[in-house]
PDB file of N, CA and C in Angstrom:
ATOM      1  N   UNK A   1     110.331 103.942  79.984  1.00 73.00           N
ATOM      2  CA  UNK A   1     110.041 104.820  81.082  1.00 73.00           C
ATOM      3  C   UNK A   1     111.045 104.632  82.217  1.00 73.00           C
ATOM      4  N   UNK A   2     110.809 105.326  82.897  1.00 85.00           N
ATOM      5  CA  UNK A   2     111.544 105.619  84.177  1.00 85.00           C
ATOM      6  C   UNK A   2     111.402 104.491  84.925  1.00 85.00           C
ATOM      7  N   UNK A   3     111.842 103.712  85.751  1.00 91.00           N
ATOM      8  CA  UNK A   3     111.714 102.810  86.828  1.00 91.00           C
ATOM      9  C   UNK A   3     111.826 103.359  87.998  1.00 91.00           C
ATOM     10  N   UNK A   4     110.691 102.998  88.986  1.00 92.00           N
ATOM     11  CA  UNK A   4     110.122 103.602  90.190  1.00 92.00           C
ATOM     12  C   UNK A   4     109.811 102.265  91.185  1.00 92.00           C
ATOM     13  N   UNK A   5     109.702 103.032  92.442  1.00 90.00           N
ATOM     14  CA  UNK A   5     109.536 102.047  93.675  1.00 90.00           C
ATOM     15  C   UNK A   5     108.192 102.525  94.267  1.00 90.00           C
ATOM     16  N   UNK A   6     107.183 101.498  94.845  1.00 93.00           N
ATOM     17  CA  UNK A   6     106.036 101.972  95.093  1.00 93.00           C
ATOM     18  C   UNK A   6     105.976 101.202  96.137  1.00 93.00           C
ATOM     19  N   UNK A   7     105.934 102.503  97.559  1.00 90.00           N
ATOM     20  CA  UNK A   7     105.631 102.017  98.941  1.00 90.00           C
ATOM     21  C   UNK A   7     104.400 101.995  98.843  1.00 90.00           C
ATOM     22  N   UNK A   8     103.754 100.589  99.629  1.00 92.00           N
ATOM     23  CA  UNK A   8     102.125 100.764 100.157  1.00 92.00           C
ATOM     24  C   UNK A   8     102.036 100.365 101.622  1.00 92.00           C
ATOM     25  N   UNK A   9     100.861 100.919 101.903  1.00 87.00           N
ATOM     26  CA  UNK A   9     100.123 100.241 103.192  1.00 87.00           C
ATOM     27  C   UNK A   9      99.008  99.733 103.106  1.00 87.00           C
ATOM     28  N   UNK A  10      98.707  98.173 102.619  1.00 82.00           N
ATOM     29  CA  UNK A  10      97.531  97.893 102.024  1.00 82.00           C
ATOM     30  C   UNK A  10      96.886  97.290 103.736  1.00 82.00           C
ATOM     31  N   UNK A  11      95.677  97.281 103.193  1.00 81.00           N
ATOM     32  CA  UNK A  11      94.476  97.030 103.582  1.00 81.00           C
ATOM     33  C   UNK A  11      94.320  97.690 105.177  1.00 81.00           C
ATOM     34  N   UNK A  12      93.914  97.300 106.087  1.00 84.00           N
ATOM     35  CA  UNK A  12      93.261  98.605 107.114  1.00 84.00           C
ATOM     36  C   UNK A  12      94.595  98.539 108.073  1.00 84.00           C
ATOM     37  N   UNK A  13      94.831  99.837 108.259  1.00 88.00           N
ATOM     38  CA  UNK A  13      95.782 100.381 108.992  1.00 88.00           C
ATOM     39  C   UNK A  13      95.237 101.488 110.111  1.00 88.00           C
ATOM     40  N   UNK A  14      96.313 101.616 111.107  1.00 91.00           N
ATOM     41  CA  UNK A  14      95.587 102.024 112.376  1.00 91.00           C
ATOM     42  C   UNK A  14      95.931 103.347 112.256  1.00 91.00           C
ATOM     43  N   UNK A  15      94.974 104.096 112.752  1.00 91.00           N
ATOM     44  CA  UNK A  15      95.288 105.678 112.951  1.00 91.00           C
ATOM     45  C   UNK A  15      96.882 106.232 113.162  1.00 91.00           C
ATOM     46  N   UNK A  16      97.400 105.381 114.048  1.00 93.00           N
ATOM     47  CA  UNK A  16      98.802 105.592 114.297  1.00 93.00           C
ATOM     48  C   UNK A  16      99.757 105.948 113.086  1.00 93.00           C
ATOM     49  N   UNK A  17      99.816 104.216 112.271  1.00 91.00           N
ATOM     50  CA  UNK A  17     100.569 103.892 111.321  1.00 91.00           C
ATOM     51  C   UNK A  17      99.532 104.904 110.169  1.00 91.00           C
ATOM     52  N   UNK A  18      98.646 105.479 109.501  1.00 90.00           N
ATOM     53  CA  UNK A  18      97.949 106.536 108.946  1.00 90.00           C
ATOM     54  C   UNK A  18      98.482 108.103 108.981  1.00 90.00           C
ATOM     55  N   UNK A  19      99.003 108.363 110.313  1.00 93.00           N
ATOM     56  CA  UNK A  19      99.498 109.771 110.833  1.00 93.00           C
ATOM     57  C   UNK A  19     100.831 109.814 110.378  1.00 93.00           C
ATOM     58  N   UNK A  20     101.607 108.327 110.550  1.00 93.00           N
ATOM     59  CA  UNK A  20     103.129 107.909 110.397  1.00 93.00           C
ATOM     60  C   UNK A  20     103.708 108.440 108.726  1.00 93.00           C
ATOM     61  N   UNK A  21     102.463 107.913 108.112  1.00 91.00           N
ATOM     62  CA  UNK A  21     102.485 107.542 106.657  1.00 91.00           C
ATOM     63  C   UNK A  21     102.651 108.767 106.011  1.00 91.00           C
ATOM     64  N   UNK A  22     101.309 109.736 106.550  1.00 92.00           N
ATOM     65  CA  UNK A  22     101.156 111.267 106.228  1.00 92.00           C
ATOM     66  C   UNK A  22     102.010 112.360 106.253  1.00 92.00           C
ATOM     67  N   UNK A  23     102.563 111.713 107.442  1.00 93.00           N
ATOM     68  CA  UNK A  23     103.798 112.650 107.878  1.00 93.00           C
ATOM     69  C   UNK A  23     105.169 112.226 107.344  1.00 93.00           C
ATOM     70  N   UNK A  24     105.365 111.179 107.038  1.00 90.00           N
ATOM     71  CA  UNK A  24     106.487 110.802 106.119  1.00 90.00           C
ATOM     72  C   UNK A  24     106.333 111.180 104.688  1.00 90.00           C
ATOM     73  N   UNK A  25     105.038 111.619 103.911  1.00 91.00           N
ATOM     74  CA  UNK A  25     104.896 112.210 102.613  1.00 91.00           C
ATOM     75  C   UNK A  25     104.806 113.486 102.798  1.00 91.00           C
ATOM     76  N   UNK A  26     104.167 113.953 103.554  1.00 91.00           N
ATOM     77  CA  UNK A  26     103.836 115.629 104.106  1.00 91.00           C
ATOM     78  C   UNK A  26     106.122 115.720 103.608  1.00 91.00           C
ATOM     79  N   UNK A  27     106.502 115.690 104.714  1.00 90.00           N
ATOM     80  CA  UNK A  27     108.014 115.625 104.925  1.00 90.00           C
ATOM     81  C   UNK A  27     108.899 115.138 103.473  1.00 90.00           C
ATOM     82  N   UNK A  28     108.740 114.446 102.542  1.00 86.00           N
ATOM     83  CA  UNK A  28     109.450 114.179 101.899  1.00 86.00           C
ATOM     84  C   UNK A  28     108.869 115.163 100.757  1.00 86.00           C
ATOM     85  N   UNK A  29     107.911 115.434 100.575  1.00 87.00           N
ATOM     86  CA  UNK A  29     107.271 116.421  99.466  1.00 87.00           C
ATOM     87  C   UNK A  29     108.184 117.935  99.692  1.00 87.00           C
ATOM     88  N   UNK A  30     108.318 118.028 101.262  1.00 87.00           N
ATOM     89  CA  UNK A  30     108.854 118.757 101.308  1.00 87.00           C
ATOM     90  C   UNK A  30     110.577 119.069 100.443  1.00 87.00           C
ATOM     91  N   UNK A  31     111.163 118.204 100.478  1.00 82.00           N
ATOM     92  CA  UNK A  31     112.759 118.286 100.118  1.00 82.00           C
ATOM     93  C   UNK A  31     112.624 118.590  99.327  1.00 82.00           C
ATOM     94  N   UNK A  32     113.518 119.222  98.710  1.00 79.00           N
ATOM     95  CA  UNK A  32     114.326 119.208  97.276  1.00 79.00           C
ATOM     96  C   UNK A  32     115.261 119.128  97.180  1.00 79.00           C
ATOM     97  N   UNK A  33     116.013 118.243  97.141  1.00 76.00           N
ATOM     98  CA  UNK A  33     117.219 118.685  96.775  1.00 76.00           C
ATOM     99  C   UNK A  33     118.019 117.574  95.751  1.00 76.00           C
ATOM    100  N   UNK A  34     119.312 117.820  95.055  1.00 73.00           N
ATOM    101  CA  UNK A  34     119.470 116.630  94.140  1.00 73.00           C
ATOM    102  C   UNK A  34     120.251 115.323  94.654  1.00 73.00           C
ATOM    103  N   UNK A  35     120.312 115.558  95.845  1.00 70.00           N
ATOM    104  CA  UNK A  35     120.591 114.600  96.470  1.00 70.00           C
ATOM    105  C   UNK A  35     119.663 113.487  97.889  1.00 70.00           C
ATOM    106  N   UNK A  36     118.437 114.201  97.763  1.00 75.00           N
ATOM    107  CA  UNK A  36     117.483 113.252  97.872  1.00 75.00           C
ATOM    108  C   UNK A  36     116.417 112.803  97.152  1.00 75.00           C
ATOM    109  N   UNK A  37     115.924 111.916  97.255  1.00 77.00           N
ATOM    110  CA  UNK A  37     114.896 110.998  96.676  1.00 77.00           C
ATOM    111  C   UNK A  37     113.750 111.807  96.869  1.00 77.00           C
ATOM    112  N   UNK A  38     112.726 111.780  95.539  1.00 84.00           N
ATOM    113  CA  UNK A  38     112.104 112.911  95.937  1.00 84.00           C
ATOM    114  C   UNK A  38     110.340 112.218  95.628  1.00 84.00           C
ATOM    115  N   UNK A  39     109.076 112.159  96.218  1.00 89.00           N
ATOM    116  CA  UNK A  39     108.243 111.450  95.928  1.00 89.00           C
ATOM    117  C   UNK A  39     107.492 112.672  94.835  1.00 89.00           C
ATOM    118  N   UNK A  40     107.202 111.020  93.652  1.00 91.00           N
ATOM    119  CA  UNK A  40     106.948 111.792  92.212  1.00 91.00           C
ATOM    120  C   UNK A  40     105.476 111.385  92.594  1.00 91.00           C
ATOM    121  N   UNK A  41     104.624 111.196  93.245  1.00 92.00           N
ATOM    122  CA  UNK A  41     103.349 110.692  93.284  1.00 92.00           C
ATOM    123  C   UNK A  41     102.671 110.351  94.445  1.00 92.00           C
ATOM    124  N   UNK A  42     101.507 110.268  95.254  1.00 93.00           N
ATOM    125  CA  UNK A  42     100.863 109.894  96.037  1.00 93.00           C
ATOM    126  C   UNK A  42      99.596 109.479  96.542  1.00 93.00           C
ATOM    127  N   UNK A  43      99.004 108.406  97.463  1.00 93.00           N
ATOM    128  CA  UNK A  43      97.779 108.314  97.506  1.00 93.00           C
ATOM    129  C   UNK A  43      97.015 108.076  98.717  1.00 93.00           C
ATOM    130  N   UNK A  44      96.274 108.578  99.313  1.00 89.00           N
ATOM    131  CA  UNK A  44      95.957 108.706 100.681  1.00 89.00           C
ATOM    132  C   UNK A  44      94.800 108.195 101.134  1.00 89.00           C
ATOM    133  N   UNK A  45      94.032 107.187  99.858  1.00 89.00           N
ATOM    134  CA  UNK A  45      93.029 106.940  99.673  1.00 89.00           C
ATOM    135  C   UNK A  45      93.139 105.511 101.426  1.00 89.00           C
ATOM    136  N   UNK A  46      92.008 105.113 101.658  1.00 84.00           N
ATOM    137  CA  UNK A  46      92.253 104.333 102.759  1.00 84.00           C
ATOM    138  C   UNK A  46      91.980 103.018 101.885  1.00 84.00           C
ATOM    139  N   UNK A  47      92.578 102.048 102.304  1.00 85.00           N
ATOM    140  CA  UNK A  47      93.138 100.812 101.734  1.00 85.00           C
ATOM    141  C   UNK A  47      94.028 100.592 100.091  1.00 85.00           C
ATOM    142  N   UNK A  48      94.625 102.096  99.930  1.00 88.00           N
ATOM    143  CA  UNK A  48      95.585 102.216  98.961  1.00 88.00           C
ATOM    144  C   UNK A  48      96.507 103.358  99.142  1.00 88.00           C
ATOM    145  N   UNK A  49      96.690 103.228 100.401  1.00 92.00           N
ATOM    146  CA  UNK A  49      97.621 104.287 100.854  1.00 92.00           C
ATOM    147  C   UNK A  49      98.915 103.951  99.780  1.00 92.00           C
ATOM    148  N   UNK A  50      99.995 104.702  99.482  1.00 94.00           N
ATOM    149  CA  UNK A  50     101.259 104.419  98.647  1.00 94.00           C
ATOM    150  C   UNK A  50     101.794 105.670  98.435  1.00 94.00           C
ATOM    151  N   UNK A  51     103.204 106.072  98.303  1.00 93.00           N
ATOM    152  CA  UNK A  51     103.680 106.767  97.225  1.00 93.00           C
ATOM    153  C   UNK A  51     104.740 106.268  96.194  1.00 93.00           C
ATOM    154  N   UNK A  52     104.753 106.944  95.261  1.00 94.00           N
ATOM    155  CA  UNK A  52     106.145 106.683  94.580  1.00 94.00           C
ATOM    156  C   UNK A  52     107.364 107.546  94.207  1.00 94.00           C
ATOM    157  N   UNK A  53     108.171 106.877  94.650  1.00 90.00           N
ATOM    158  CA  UNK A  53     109.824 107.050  94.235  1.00 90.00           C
ATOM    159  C   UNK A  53     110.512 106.955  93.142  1.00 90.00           C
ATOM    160  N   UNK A  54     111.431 107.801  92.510  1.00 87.00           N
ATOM    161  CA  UNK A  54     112.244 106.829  91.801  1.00 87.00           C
ATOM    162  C   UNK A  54     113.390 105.272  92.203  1.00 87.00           C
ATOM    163  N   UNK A  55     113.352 104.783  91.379  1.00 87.00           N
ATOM    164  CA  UNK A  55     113.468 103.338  91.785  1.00 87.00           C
ATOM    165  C   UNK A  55     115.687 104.540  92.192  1.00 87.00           C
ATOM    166  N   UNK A  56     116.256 103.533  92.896  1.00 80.00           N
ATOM    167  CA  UNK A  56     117.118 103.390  93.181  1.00 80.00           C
ATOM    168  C   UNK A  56     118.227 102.438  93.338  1.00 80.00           C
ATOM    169  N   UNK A  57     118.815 102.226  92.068  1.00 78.00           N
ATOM    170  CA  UNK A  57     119.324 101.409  91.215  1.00 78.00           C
ATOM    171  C   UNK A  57     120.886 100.479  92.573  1.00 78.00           C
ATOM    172  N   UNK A  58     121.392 101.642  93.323  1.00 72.00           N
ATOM    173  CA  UNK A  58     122.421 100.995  94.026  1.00 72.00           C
ATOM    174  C   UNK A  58     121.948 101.054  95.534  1.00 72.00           C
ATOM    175  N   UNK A  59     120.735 100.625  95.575  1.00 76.00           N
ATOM    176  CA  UNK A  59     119.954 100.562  97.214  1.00 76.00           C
ATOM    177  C   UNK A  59     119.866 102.273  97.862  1.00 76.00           C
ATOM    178  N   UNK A  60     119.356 102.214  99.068  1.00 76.00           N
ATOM    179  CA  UNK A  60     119.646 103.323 100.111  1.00 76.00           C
ATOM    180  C   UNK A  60     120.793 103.613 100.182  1.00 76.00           C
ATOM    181  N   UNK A  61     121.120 104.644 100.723  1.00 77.00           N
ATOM    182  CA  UNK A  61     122.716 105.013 101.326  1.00 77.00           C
ATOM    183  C   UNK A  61     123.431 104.476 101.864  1.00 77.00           C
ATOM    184  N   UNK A  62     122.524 104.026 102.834  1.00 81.00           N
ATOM    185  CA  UNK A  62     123.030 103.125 104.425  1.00 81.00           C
ATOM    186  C   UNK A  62     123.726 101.750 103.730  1.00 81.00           C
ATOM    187  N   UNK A  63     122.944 101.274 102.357  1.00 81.00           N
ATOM    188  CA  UNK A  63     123.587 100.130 101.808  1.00 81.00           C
ATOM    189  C   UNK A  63     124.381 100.394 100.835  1.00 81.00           C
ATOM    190  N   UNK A  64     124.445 101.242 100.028  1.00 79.00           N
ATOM    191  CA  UNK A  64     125.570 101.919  99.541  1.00 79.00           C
ATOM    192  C   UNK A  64     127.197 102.074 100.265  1.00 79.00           C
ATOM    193  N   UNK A  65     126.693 102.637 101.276  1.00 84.00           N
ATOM    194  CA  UNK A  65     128.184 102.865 102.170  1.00 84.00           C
ATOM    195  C   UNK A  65     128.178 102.028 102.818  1.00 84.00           C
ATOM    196  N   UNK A  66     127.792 101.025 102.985  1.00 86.00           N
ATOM    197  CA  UNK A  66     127.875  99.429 103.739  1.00 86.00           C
ATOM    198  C   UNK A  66     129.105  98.709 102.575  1.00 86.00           C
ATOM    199  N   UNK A  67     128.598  99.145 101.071  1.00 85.00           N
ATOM    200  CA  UNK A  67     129.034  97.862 100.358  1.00 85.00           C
ATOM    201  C   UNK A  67     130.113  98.753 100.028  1.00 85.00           C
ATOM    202  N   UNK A  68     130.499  99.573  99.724  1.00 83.00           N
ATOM    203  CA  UNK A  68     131.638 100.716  99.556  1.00 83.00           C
ATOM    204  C   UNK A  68     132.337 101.395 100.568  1.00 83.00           C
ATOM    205  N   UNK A  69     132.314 100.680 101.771  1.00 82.00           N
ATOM    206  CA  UNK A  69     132.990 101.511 102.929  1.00 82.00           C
ATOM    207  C   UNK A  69     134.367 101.188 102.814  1.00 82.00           C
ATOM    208  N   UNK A  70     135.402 100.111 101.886  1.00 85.00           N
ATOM    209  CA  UNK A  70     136.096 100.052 101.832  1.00 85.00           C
ATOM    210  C   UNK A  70     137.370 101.036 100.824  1.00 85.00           C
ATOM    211  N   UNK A  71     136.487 101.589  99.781  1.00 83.00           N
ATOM    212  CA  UNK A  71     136.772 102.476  98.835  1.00 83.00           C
ATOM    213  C   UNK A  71     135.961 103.915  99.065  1.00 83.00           C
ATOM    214  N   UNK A  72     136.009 104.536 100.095  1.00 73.00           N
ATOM    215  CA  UNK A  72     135.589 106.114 100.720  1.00 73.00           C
ATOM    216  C   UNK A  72     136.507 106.187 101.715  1.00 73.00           C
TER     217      UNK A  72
END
């Protein structure tokens, strides 16, 4: 199978960080495109908040072009 990354927010979280969470899946459900990461799954349940990603084999971007800024 595929290898995937699974963000959580376990156990009780505050309304704040709840709205944060929602709105960062609300927003990423949104994209498409083939150049972002796109969430294949989600759960909103309270004390198993999570979604999942595909895993991302050469980190984020930000660390990507950190470790390759010499060859771009």
């Amino acid at each position: 199978g595929d290898n995937v990354v699974i963000k959580m927010l376990e156990g009780l979280v505050s309304d704040a960080e709840r709205k944060e969470f929602l709105h960062e899946v609300k927003l990423m459900k949104r994209l498409r495109s083939a150049h972002v990461m796109s969430i294949q799954a989600a759960c909103d349940e309270p004390g198993r908040m999570c979604y999942v990603m595909p895993y991302m084999q050469h980190g984020d971007l930000r660390a990507y072009l950190d470790t390759h800024a010499d060859t771009l």
